[in-house]
C-alpha cells in the first residue's frame, strides 16, 4: 500500500448545518459534532428567528424550534454557546433579514464573557437580496435591506475584522432552479450592488476599500453535472478577479481571490430510493474539491434523507464522513490543480463566462439587480428555468434514477425504522421556549429595554450605523421580535413579485404535450359543467419560504387552463381562507415544506369552516411524511402530494377529479 | 347529476344587503356562472338588489393604465386612506387570460400588490380573468360591480394593463383614473389615439424616479385639457409615488371631488344609465356580432329599449340575449356564413 504524501494541502472547513428545538438541545448537538471532528459550527435558526418574530407571536405558531434553533434574546445565545469558547470557534450563521441582530447578540455575548470582539471569527450569511428571489426570509423593502447589509460590513471591518459580514449566495438560486449562467450572473450582480452600496455610504476611506472587497465571500451550489459545475467555479474565480480589479481597482491579487463555502445541491435529492442520494452528494462534492484553484474553503453536505425530512445525528454523521473520506483517504489534496491546461475545461469556462457577462449586462441595463428584482424580471427567469427542468423530468428527457426511470426497487432497510428515518424536533419545544421568553421579559430591566429600543429606532431613522444600537439592545435583553418590530415600524415591510406570471407562449410547453392537451380539455369541460372556468387558490401558509413547489403548481395549473390565485409565501391561515372566499375558488391547494403541516392545515380547514366553506375541497403538498398524510386525510384533506409525485400533469389530473367529485361529477381517472 | 347548489336569489340578496361576506362571495360566483339555471337566478338576484339607489349610491371607480404602471399599488394606497376614514371598499381586479389555444388559463396577480391587513371586514377583493374578451375588463365586471355597489361604499375596478389599441374602458366607472408609466411613449400615444374618452383623473406614478416622471406629467398636463369633454371638471394630473407614499392624499381627494362634481352637474345617474347601455351593447356584440344586434332591430332600437330600464338593464339584457339565441336557432344555418 502506498502511504499518503506528507505535504498535503490543508483540507477545507467541515461543517454540518444544524440546530433544532432549543438552544440547550442544539448546544448538546454542536458539542457532539465537534467531538466527531467537525471543524466549525453552522447554525440553523428557526423561521420565527429568521423573520424577526418572538416565539409567542401568533405568526410563530407551530414553527418554534422546528427547522432550527429559536434565539429570542441574549440568554438563548449564551445557552447555545455554552462551554464553546467563542474566540476559538469559527461560527457560520445562516441568518439574513435579522443578521445584524443575531450578530449583535453574538458580539454582545462575547463582550459579556470578556472576549474581545476582534477575536471573533465566522460568517453571517446576510445576503438579503437572494431572500427576495429564493430563500424567502425577507422582512424589509430592498432599500433598508441593502442598508442593513452595508451597516454590518462597515461595522465589522472596524470592530470584528476576522468576521465575514456577508456571504453572497448563489446556492439558493440553483435551489430555485437557476442554471449555472444565472447563478454566476445574479451572484456577481448582487456582490456589485453590495459593494457599490458600501462605497456610497462613505464610511470606508478609499484606501481601505480593498479590505472590504476581500471580506466578501460567497456561498455557492454544486449540482450533479459536476464537470460543468467545476467549470462554473473556475468561471466565478476568473470573473471575480477581473471585476474587483476593473470596477473596484483592487490591485493586490490576494485580495481579489474568490473565497467560497459550499453546500451541494439538494433540489435534485430524491424521496424515491433515497439511498441513491449518497452517490449524488459525493459526486457533487467533487465539483468543488477537484480543482485546487477553485476549491471550496468550507463544505457542508446534505444527508441521504434530505427529501424525507430533517436529518438525525447519524444521518449528519454519514454526511460528515463523506467529506472526511474525500479529504483524508483519497489523494485529492496531494496535487496541484489537475484541470489546468485542459482545453476542454477552458472552453467550457469561457462559454459560461460569456453567458454570464451577457446576463450581467442585461441586468445592469435594467438598472441593476434591485430594479430587476422589483420588476419581477429575475424571479420570472428563475421560475422559467425551474419549469424547464421539471418539464424535462416529466417528459423523461432528463433522467432521475429511481424517479422517472429504474423505479424498480427492493425494500430499503434504511427507511424501515419506527422513527420514519427522520429527526423529529421536540414537540414541547415551542411551549418551553415561550415560557423561557416570558420569564426573561419579567427578569430584565424595563427602563433599559425601552431606552435601548428608542435608540434603535432613532438610528434607524437617522441613517447612522445600526450595529452599535443593536448591540446595546442585545445587552439590555431586547428580544428578536422587539428588534424586528422596531425596524418594521421605521422601514415598512415588503412582498416581492412571485415570478409565476411568465408568459405562456414565450417558452415552449415542454414535457408531455399530449397530456397537456388532454388536461386542457378536462379542465375546460369541467368548468363548462360547473358554469365557470375552474379557479384554484395556491396557498403558502405559515413562515415557510419554500416556494418552488407552489410556483410550479401555479404555473402548470395556469397552463392547463385554471384561473390561478397565488399570492406568494408567508400568509396566515386567515388570509388564505379569506382569499379563498373572496375569490370564489373551486379548490384550495396548500404547499408546506417546513414541517408545520399538521398545525397549519388544521388551521386553514378551521378558518374555511368559519366562512361557510366546509365543502370546499382542500389538497396539500410538500414534505409530508406518510403517517402525517394519513392524519391529514382524516381531517378532511382530499389529497396529499409529495416529491415522489414528480408528474405535475398527473397531479393536475387528480385535482380536476377532486373538484369533479366534490361537485357530484364522476372522476375521469388517470391521464392516457 | 351535479350538486351545483345554486343559492336562492331573494335570500341571498337580503344577506348581501346586510353585508355578509359569504353572501357577497356566493353572489359573485352566481353572476360568474354561465349555466342557464344560474343566469336566471342572477337576473333575479340583481333585480332584488337594484332600484333607484343604483343610480345614486356609492362610487364606482375605474383604474386603468399600461402593464406594471402601478395600478394595484396605487389602489392599495387609496384603500388605506379610505379604510382609515371608515369607508368600505370592494375591488374587482382583472388580469389577462392566455389565448384559448394555450388553454385559456390565467394568473391572477393583483391581489398580492393590493396589500390587505390580515382581517378587514371592510375590504373585499375579487380577481377576475378577462377570458380573452376585448378591452381591459371582463364582461362579468359589469354585473359584479353592481352587486358590490349594493354593499360597499366604494367599488374599484382595476383593468388589465392596457396598451394604445385597447378599446373603450370609459364605461367602467363614474370616475376613471389613468395611471401613467413615467418615460414611456405609451401614454401620449394613447391620448392622441383618441380611442378612449379621456380619463377624469391622471396619475403619474413612480414619482420617485425623478425627472422622467415629471416630464411625463408635464406632457399629459399639456395634452389633456385640449381634449376636454366636460365643462366644470379640471382633469387633474397628479405626480405621486405608491412606494414612497407621496402625493397620495391630494390624489385621493380628487376622487370624492369628482363624484361631487358629477352629482352637482346631474351627471351621475345619467352616466350610470348610459354606461349600462354601453355594456349591454358591447356584450351582445361580442357574443353575437353585428348580426346579433340586427336581429334586435339594430343599435338605435336597442338603445331606445334599454332607455326604459334606467336603473337596471341586466334583466333586459338577458331577455335580449335569449331572444337572439332563439332566433339564431331558428335561422337557416347556411345563410349565416358569407
Ligand atoms: C429547494 C429547497 C430549499 C430552497 C427553497 C427555494 C424555494 N424558493 O423554494 C432553499 C435553499 C431556499 C431552502 C431553504 C431552507 N430549507 Co429547504 N429544501 C429544499 C429542498 C432541497 C427541495 C424542495 C423543492 O423545492 N423541491 C422541488 C419542488 C418542485 O418540489 P416540492 O415542493 O416537494 O413539490 C412537489 C410535491 O411535494 C407537490 N407539492 C408541493 N406543494 C404542493 C402544493 C400543491 C397545491 C400541490 C397540488 C402539490 C404540491 O408537488 C410537487 C411536484 O412534485 C428540500 C428537500 C427536498 N429534496 O425535497 C429542502 C427542505 C424542504 N428544506 C428544509 C429546510 C429546513 C430549510 C430551511 C428552513 C433551513 C433553515 N433552517 O434555514 C431553509 C429556509 C427556507 C424558508 N424560508 O422557509 C427541510 C424541511 C424540513 C422539514 N420539513 O422537516 C428540507 C426537507 C430539507 C431537509 N431534509 O432538511 N430550501
Ligand atoms: N419605483 C416605484 N415603483 C413602483 C411604484 N409603484 C409601484 N411600483 C412597482 O411597479 C411594479 C408594478 O406595480 P403594480 O402595482 O403591480 O402595477 P400594475 O399596474 O397593477 O401591474 P399589472 O396589474 O400587472 O398591469 C411593482 O414592481 C411595484 O413595486 C412607485 O411609486 N415607485
Ligand atoms: Mg395590477
PDB file of C-alpha atoms in Angstrom, chain A residues 331-538:
ATOM      1  CA  UNK A 331      -5.043  11.533  -2.817  1.00  0.00           C
ATOM      2  CA  UNK A 332      -7.028  14.601  -3.843  1.00  0.00           C
ATOM      3  CA  UNK A 333      -5.078  17.019  -1.668  1.00  0.00           C
ATOM      4  CA  UNK A 334      -1.676  15.891  -2.908  1.00  0.00           C
ATOM      5  CA  UNK A 335      -1.759  17.563  -6.317  1.00  0.00           C
ATOM      6  CA  UNK A 336      -1.607  20.966  -7.885  1.00  0.00           C
ATOM      7  CA  UNK A 337      -4.590  21.918  -9.994  1.00  0.00           C
ATOM      8  CA  UNK A 338      -5.311  18.887 -12.158  1.00  0.00           C
ATOM      9  CA  UNK A 339      -7.538  20.730 -14.616  1.00  0.00           C
ATOM     10  CA  UNK A 340      -5.116  23.491 -15.560  1.00  0.00           C
ATOM     11  CA  UNK A 341      -4.189  23.200 -19.187  1.00  0.00           C
ATOM     12  CA  UNK A 342      -7.197  21.202 -20.268  1.00  0.00           C
ATOM     13  CA  UNK A 343      -8.613  22.820 -23.415  1.00  0.00           C
ATOM     14  CA  UNK A 344     -11.985  21.189 -22.817  1.00  0.00           C
ATOM     15  CA  UNK A 345     -12.289  22.758 -19.403  1.00  0.00           C
ATOM     16  CA  UNK A 346     -11.005  26.107 -20.617  1.00  0.00           C
ATOM     17  CA  UNK A 347     -13.569  26.177 -23.419  1.00  0.00           C
ATOM     18  CA  UNK A 348     -16.423  25.386 -21.062  1.00  0.00           C
ATOM     19  CA  UNK A 349     -15.261  28.064 -18.632  1.00  0.00           C
ATOM     20  CA  UNK A 350     -15.170  30.649 -21.419  1.00  0.00           C
ATOM     21  CA  UNK A 351     -18.624  29.681 -22.551  1.00  0.00           C
ATOM     22  CA  UNK A 352     -20.011  30.149 -19.045  1.00  0.00           C
ATOM     23  CA  UNK A 353     -18.242  33.473 -18.641  1.00  0.00           C
ATOM     24  CA  UNK A 354     -19.608  34.748 -21.937  1.00  0.00           C
ATOM     25  CA  UNK A 355     -23.147  33.760 -20.972  1.00  0.00           C
ATOM     26  CA  UNK A 356     -22.851  35.300 -17.535  1.00  0.00           C
ATOM     27  CA  UNK A 357     -21.465  38.555 -18.956  1.00  0.00           C
ATOM     28  CA  UNK A 358     -24.417  38.854 -21.289  1.00  0.00           C
ATOM     29  CA  UNK A 359     -26.865  38.361 -18.447  1.00  0.00           C
ATOM     30  CA  UNK A 360     -24.995  40.788 -16.173  1.00  0.00           C
ATOM     31  CA  UNK A 361     -25.169  43.435 -18.910  1.00  0.00           C
ATOM     32  CA  UNK A 362     -28.838  42.706 -19.287  1.00  0.00           C
ATOM     33  CA  UNK A 363     -29.488  43.222 -15.577  1.00  0.00           C
ATOM     34  CA  UNK A 364     -27.328  46.333 -15.431  1.00  0.00           C
ATOM     35  CA  UNK A 365     -29.266  47.762 -18.365  1.00  0.00           C
ATOM     36  CA  UNK A 366     -32.427  47.328 -16.338  1.00  0.00           C
ATOM     37  CA  UNK A 367     -30.951  49.414 -13.544  1.00  0.00           C
ATOM     38  CA  UNK A 368     -29.175  46.709 -11.562  1.00  0.00           C
ATOM     39  CA  UNK A 369     -30.251  43.783  -9.501  1.00  0.00           C
ATOM     40  CA  UNK A 370     -32.609  45.627  -7.163  1.00  0.00           C
ATOM     41  CA  UNK A 371     -34.574  47.092 -10.056  1.00  0.00           C
ATOM     42  CA  UNK A 372     -34.651  43.680 -11.721  1.00  0.00           C
ATOM     43  CA  UNK A 373     -35.998  42.140  -8.535  1.00  0.00           C
ATOM     44  CA  UNK A 374     -38.643  44.798  -8.061  1.00  0.00           C
ATOM     45  CA  UNK A 375     -39.829  44.470 -11.638  1.00  0.00           C
ATOM     46  CA  UNK A 376     -40.059  40.704 -11.201  1.00  0.00           C
ATOM     47  CA  UNK A 377     -37.636  40.042 -14.065  1.00  0.00           C
ATOM     48  CA  UNK A 378     -35.156  37.815 -12.232  1.00  0.00           C
ATOM     49  CA  UNK A 379     -37.778  35.884 -10.342  1.00  0.00           C
ATOM     50  CA  UNK A 380     -39.585  35.153 -13.603  1.00  0.00           C
ATOM     51  CA  UNK A 381     -36.326  33.937 -15.149  1.00  0.00           C
ATOM     52  CA  UNK A 382     -35.772  31.572 -12.222  1.00  0.00           C
ATOM     53  CA  UNK A 383     -39.318  30.246 -12.261  1.00  0.00           C
ATOM     54  CA  UNK A 384     -38.896  29.734 -16.010  1.00  0.00           C
ATOM     55  CA  UNK A 385     -35.647  27.780 -15.587  1.00  0.00           C
ATOM     56  CA  UNK A 386     -37.127  25.605 -12.893  1.00  0.00           C
ATOM     57  CA  UNK A 387     -40.169  24.988 -15.057  1.00  0.00           C
ATOM     58  CA  UNK A 388     -37.950  23.815 -17.916  1.00  0.00           C
ATOM     59  CA  UNK A 389     -36.152  21.448 -15.569  1.00  0.00           C
ATOM     60  CA  UNK A 390     -39.334  19.913 -14.194  1.00  0.00           C
ATOM     61  CA  UNK A 391     -40.866  19.531 -17.618  1.00  0.00           C
ATOM     62  CA  UNK A 392     -37.751  17.774 -18.851  1.00  0.00           C
ATOM     63  CA  UNK A 393     -38.056  15.368 -15.924  1.00  0.00           C
ATOM     64  CA  UNK A 394     -41.710  14.870 -16.688  1.00  0.00           C
ATOM     65  CA  UNK A 395     -41.020  14.049 -20.323  1.00  0.00           C
ATOM     66  CA  UNK A 396     -38.153  11.713 -19.408  1.00  0.00           C
ATOM     67  CA  UNK A 397     -35.628  13.859 -21.288  1.00  0.00           C
ATOM     68  CA  UNK A 398     -33.792  14.458 -18.013  1.00  0.00           C
ATOM     69  CA  UNK A 399     -33.272  11.163 -16.237  1.00  0.00           C
ATOM     70  CA  UNK A 400     -33.510  10.931 -12.462  1.00  0.00           C
ATOM     71  CA  UNK A 401     -32.691   7.421 -11.301  1.00  0.00           C
ATOM     72  CA  UNK A 402     -35.439   5.871  -9.232  1.00  0.00           C
ATOM     73  CA  UNK A 403     -37.843   8.703 -10.054  1.00  0.00           C
ATOM     74  CA  UNK A 404     -38.636   8.715 -13.763  1.00  0.00           C
ATOM     75  CA  UNK A 405     -36.600   5.626 -14.673  1.00  0.00           C
ATOM     76  CA  UNK A 406     -35.351   2.468 -12.924  1.00  0.00           C
ATOM     77  CA  UNK A 407     -38.173   2.706 -10.432  1.00  0.00           C
ATOM     78  CA  UNK A 408     -37.936  -0.997  -9.535  1.00  0.00           C
ATOM     79  CA  UNK A 409     -36.560  -1.394  -6.047  1.00  0.00           C
ATOM     80  CA  UNK A 410     -36.163  -3.869  -3.237  1.00  0.00           C
ATOM     81  CA  UNK A 411     -37.465  -2.688   0.084  1.00  0.00           C
ATOM     82  CA  UNK A 412     -34.947  -0.397   1.737  1.00  0.00           C
ATOM     83  CA  UNK A 413     -33.786  -1.334   5.207  1.00  0.00           C
ATOM     84  CA  UNK A 414     -32.794   2.322   5.713  1.00  0.00           C
ATOM     85  CA  UNK A 415     -36.356   3.566   5.873  1.00  0.00           C
ATOM     86  CA  UNK A 416     -37.849   0.772   7.940  1.00  0.00           C
ATOM     87  CA  UNK A 417     -37.220   2.124  11.423  1.00  0.00           C
ATOM     88  CA  UNK A 418     -40.080   3.257  13.638  1.00  0.00           C
ATOM     89  CA  UNK A 419     -38.912   6.885  13.553  1.00  0.00           C
ATOM     90  CA  UNK A 420     -39.706   7.185   9.817  1.00  0.00           C
ATOM     91  CA  UNK A 421     -35.938   7.649   9.331  1.00  0.00           C
ATOM     92  CA  UNK A 422     -36.110  11.349  10.119  1.00  0.00           C
ATOM     93  CA  UNK A 423     -35.456  13.668  13.025  1.00  0.00           C
ATOM     94  CA  UNK A 424     -38.453  14.916  14.951  1.00  0.00           C
ATOM     95  CA  UNK A 425     -37.994  18.154  16.801  1.00  0.00           C
ATOM     96  CA  UNK A 426     -39.175  18.194  20.391  1.00  0.00           C
ATOM     97  CA  UNK A 427     -42.956  18.837  20.389  1.00  0.00           C
ATOM     98  CA  UNK A 428     -42.672  20.562  23.791  1.00  0.00           C
ATOM     99  CA  UNK A 429     -40.031  22.968  22.459  1.00  0.00           C
ATOM    100  CA  UNK A 430     -42.450  25.717  21.483  1.00  0.00           C
ATOM    101  CA  UNK A 431     -44.186  25.839  24.852  1.00  0.00           C
ATOM    102  CA  UNK A 432     -40.890  25.758  26.726  1.00  0.00           C
ATOM    103  CA  UNK A 433     -39.383  28.482  24.584  1.00  0.00           C
ATOM    104  CA  UNK A 434     -42.401  30.696  25.187  1.00  0.00           C
ATOM    105  CA  UNK A 435     -42.203  30.156  28.954  1.00  0.00           C
ATOM    106  CA  UNK A 436     -38.488  30.906  28.906  1.00  0.00           C
ATOM    107  CA  UNK A 437     -39.094  34.053  26.874  1.00  0.00           C
ATOM    108  CA  UNK A 438     -41.813  35.321  29.158  1.00  0.00           C
ATOM    109  CA  UNK A 439     -39.640  34.640  32.201  1.00  0.00           C
ATOM    110  CA  UNK A 440     -36.840  36.588  30.524  1.00  0.00           C
ATOM    111  CA  UNK A 441     -39.156  39.541  29.956  1.00  0.00           C
ATOM    112  CA  UNK A 442     -40.038  39.526  33.661  1.00  0.00           C
ATOM    113  CA  UNK A 443     -36.388  39.442  34.737  1.00  0.00           C
ATOM    114  CA  UNK A 444     -34.942  42.234  32.637  1.00  0.00           C
ATOM    115  CA  UNK A 445     -34.860  45.935  33.392  1.00  0.00           C
ATOM    116  CA  UNK A 446     -37.738  47.530  31.511  1.00  0.00           C
ATOM    117  CA  UNK A 447     -36.288  51.025  31.528  1.00  0.00           C
ATOM    118  CA  UNK A 448     -33.050  49.776  29.918  1.00  0.00           C
ATOM    119  CA  UNK A 449     -35.025  47.918  27.295  1.00  0.00           C
ATOM    120  CA  UNK A 450     -37.149  50.937  26.462  1.00  0.00           C
ATOM    121  CA  UNK A 451     -34.133  53.204  26.177  1.00  0.00           C
ATOM    122  CA  UNK A 452     -32.262  50.713  24.007  1.00  0.00           C
ATOM    123  CA  UNK A 453     -35.234  50.293  21.663  1.00  0.00           C
ATOM    124  CA  UNK A 454     -35.668  54.044  21.420  1.00  0.00           C
ATOM    125  CA  UNK A 455     -32.003  54.308  20.466  1.00  0.00           C
ATOM    126  CA  UNK A 456     -32.500  51.626  17.806  1.00  0.00           C
ATOM    127  CA  UNK A 457     -35.483  53.342  16.298  1.00  0.00           C
ATOM    128  CA  UNK A 458     -33.667  56.699  16.307  1.00  0.00           C
ATOM    129  CA  UNK A 459     -30.676  55.291  14.437  1.00  0.00           C
ATOM    130  CA  UNK A 460     -32.962  53.509  12.011  1.00  0.00           C
ATOM    131  CA  UNK A 461     -34.464  56.897  11.181  1.00  0.00           C
ATOM    132  CA  UNK A 462     -31.230  58.880  11.236  1.00  0.00           C
ATOM    133  CA  UNK A 463     -29.369  56.548   8.902  1.00  0.00           C
ATOM    134  CA  UNK A 464     -26.423  56.022  11.258  1.00  0.00           C
ATOM    135  CA  UNK A 465     -24.903  52.562  11.545  1.00  0.00           C
ATOM    136  CA  UNK A 466     -27.432  50.205  13.082  1.00  0.00           C
ATOM    137  CA  UNK A 467     -24.901  47.965  14.860  1.00  0.00           C
ATOM    138  CA  UNK A 468     -23.964  49.937  18.000  1.00  0.00           C
ATOM    139  CA  UNK A 469     -27.580  50.489  18.985  1.00  0.00           C
ATOM    140  CA  UNK A 470     -28.392  46.852  18.192  1.00  0.00           C
ATOM    141  CA  UNK A 471     -25.582  45.652  20.454  1.00  0.00           C
ATOM    142  CA  UNK A 472     -26.960  47.913  23.182  1.00  0.00           C
ATOM    143  CA  UNK A 473     -30.338  46.250  22.632  1.00  0.00           C
ATOM    144  CA  UNK A 474     -28.723  42.821  22.895  1.00  0.00           C
ATOM    145  CA  UNK A 475     -27.097  43.666  26.210  1.00  0.00           C
ATOM    146  CA  UNK A 476     -30.291  45.208  27.572  1.00  0.00           C
ATOM    147  CA  UNK A 477     -32.207  41.989  26.966  1.00  0.00           C
ATOM    148  CA  UNK A 478     -34.277  43.114  23.980  1.00  0.00           C
ATOM    149  CA  UNK A 479     -35.963  40.233  22.136  1.00  0.00           C
ATOM    150  CA  UNK A 480     -35.801  39.229  18.481  1.00  0.00           C
ATOM    151  CA  UNK A 481     -39.418  40.240  17.940  1.00  0.00           C
ATOM    152  CA  UNK A 482     -38.881  43.638  19.526  1.00  0.00           C
ATOM    153  CA  UNK A 483     -35.853  44.329  17.350  1.00  0.00           C
ATOM    154  CA  UNK A 484     -37.750  43.193  14.250  1.00  0.00           C
ATOM    155  CA  UNK A 485     -40.869  45.214  15.059  1.00  0.00           C
ATOM    156  CA  UNK A 486     -38.960  48.411  15.834  1.00  0.00           C
ATOM    157  CA  UNK A 487     -37.405  48.316  12.401  1.00  0.00           C
ATOM    158  CA  UNK A 488     -40.683  47.284  10.755  1.00  0.00           C
ATOM    159  CA  UNK A 489     -42.182  50.454  12.170  1.00  0.00           C
ATOM    160  CA  UNK A 490     -39.487  52.556  10.507  1.00  0.00           C
ATOM    161  CA  UNK A 491     -38.713  50.621   7.299  1.00  0.00           C
ATOM    162  CA  UNK A 492     -42.076  49.050   6.485  1.00  0.00           C
ATOM    163  CA  UNK A 493     -42.477  45.561   5.046  1.00  0.00           C
ATOM    164  CA  UNK A 494     -42.144  44.192   1.546  1.00  0.00           C
ATOM    165  CA  UNK A 495     -43.536  41.401  -0.606  1.00  0.00           C
ATOM    166  CA  UNK A 496     -41.522  40.694  -3.744  1.00  0.00           C
ATOM    167  CA  UNK A 497     -43.012  39.621  -7.087  1.00  0.00           C
ATOM    168  CA  UNK A 498     -43.847  35.921  -7.293  1.00  0.00           C
ATOM    169  CA  UNK A 499     -42.486  35.376 -10.801  1.00  0.00           C
ATOM    170  CA  UNK A 500     -45.257  32.986 -11.755  1.00  0.00           C
ATOM    171  CA  UNK A 501     -46.593  35.386 -14.372  1.00  0.00           C
ATOM    172  CA  UNK A 502     -44.189  34.074 -17.005  1.00  0.00           C
ATOM    173  CA  UNK A 503     -45.711  34.390 -20.427  1.00  0.00           C
ATOM    174  CA  UNK A 504     -47.125  31.116 -21.547  1.00  0.00           C
ATOM    175  CA  UNK A 505     -46.231  31.470 -25.207  1.00  0.00           C
ATOM    176  CA  UNK A 506     -42.714  32.761 -24.750  1.00  0.00           C
ATOM    177  CA  UNK A 507     -41.491  29.316 -23.862  1.00  0.00           C
ATOM    178  CA  UNK A 508     -42.291  26.046 -25.452  1.00  0.00           C
ATOM    179  CA  UNK A 509     -44.628  23.943 -23.394  1.00  0.00           C
ATOM    180  CA  UNK A 510     -42.127  21.194 -22.793  1.00  0.00           C
ATOM    181  CA  UNK A 511     -42.984  17.907 -21.256  1.00  0.00           C
ATOM    182  CA  UNK A 512     -45.843  15.707 -22.275  1.00  0.00           C
ATOM    183  CA  UNK A 513     -47.718  17.801 -24.808  1.00  0.00           C
ATOM    184  CA  UNK A 514     -50.341  15.114 -25.301  1.00  0.00           C
ATOM    185  CA  UNK A 515     -51.111  15.130 -21.584  1.00  0.00           C
ATOM    186  CA  UNK A 516     -51.349  18.913 -21.513  1.00  0.00           C
ATOM    187  CA  UNK A 517     -53.835  18.851 -24.360  1.00  0.00           C
ATOM    188  CA  UNK A 518     -55.894  16.227 -22.605  1.00  0.00           C
ATOM    189  CA  UNK A 519     -55.760  18.196 -19.361  1.00  0.00           C
ATOM    190  CA  UNK A 520     -56.893  21.404 -21.030  1.00  0.00           C
ATOM    191  CA  UNK A 521     -59.855  19.560 -22.402  1.00  0.00           C
ATOM    192  CA  UNK A 522     -60.704  18.138 -18.956  1.00  0.00           C
ATOM    193  CA  UNK A 523     -60.332  21.488 -17.219  1.00  0.00           C
ATOM    194  CA  UNK A 524     -62.462  23.200 -19.879  1.00  0.00           C
ATOM    195  CA  UNK A 525     -65.128  20.508 -19.802  1.00  0.00           C
ATOM    196  CA  UNK A 526     -65.335  20.544 -16.018  1.00  0.00           C
ATOM    197  CA  UNK A 527     -65.547  24.337 -15.974  1.00  0.00           C
ATOM    198  CA  UNK A 528     -68.384  24.210 -18.500  1.00  0.00           C
ATOM    199  CA  UNK A 529     -70.229  21.662 -16.389  1.00  0.00           C
ATOM    200  CA  UNK A 530     -69.872  23.860 -13.320  1.00  0.00           C
ATOM    201  CA  UNK A 531     -70.763  27.056 -15.157  1.00  0.00           C
ATOM    202  CA  UNK A 532     -67.479  28.938 -14.889  1.00  0.00           C
ATOM    203  CA  UNK A 533     -63.776  28.290 -15.544  1.00  0.00           C
ATOM    204  CA  UNK A 534     -62.041  26.283 -12.845  1.00  0.00           C
ATOM    205  CA  UNK A 535     -60.349  28.511 -10.306  1.00  0.00           C
ATOM    206  CA  UNK A 536     -57.677  27.350  -7.860  1.00  0.00           C
ATOM    207  CA  UNK A 537     -56.025  29.083  -4.942  1.00  0.00           C
ATOM    208  CA  UNK A 538     -52.445  28.002  -4.308  1.00  0.00           C
TER     209      UNK A 538
END
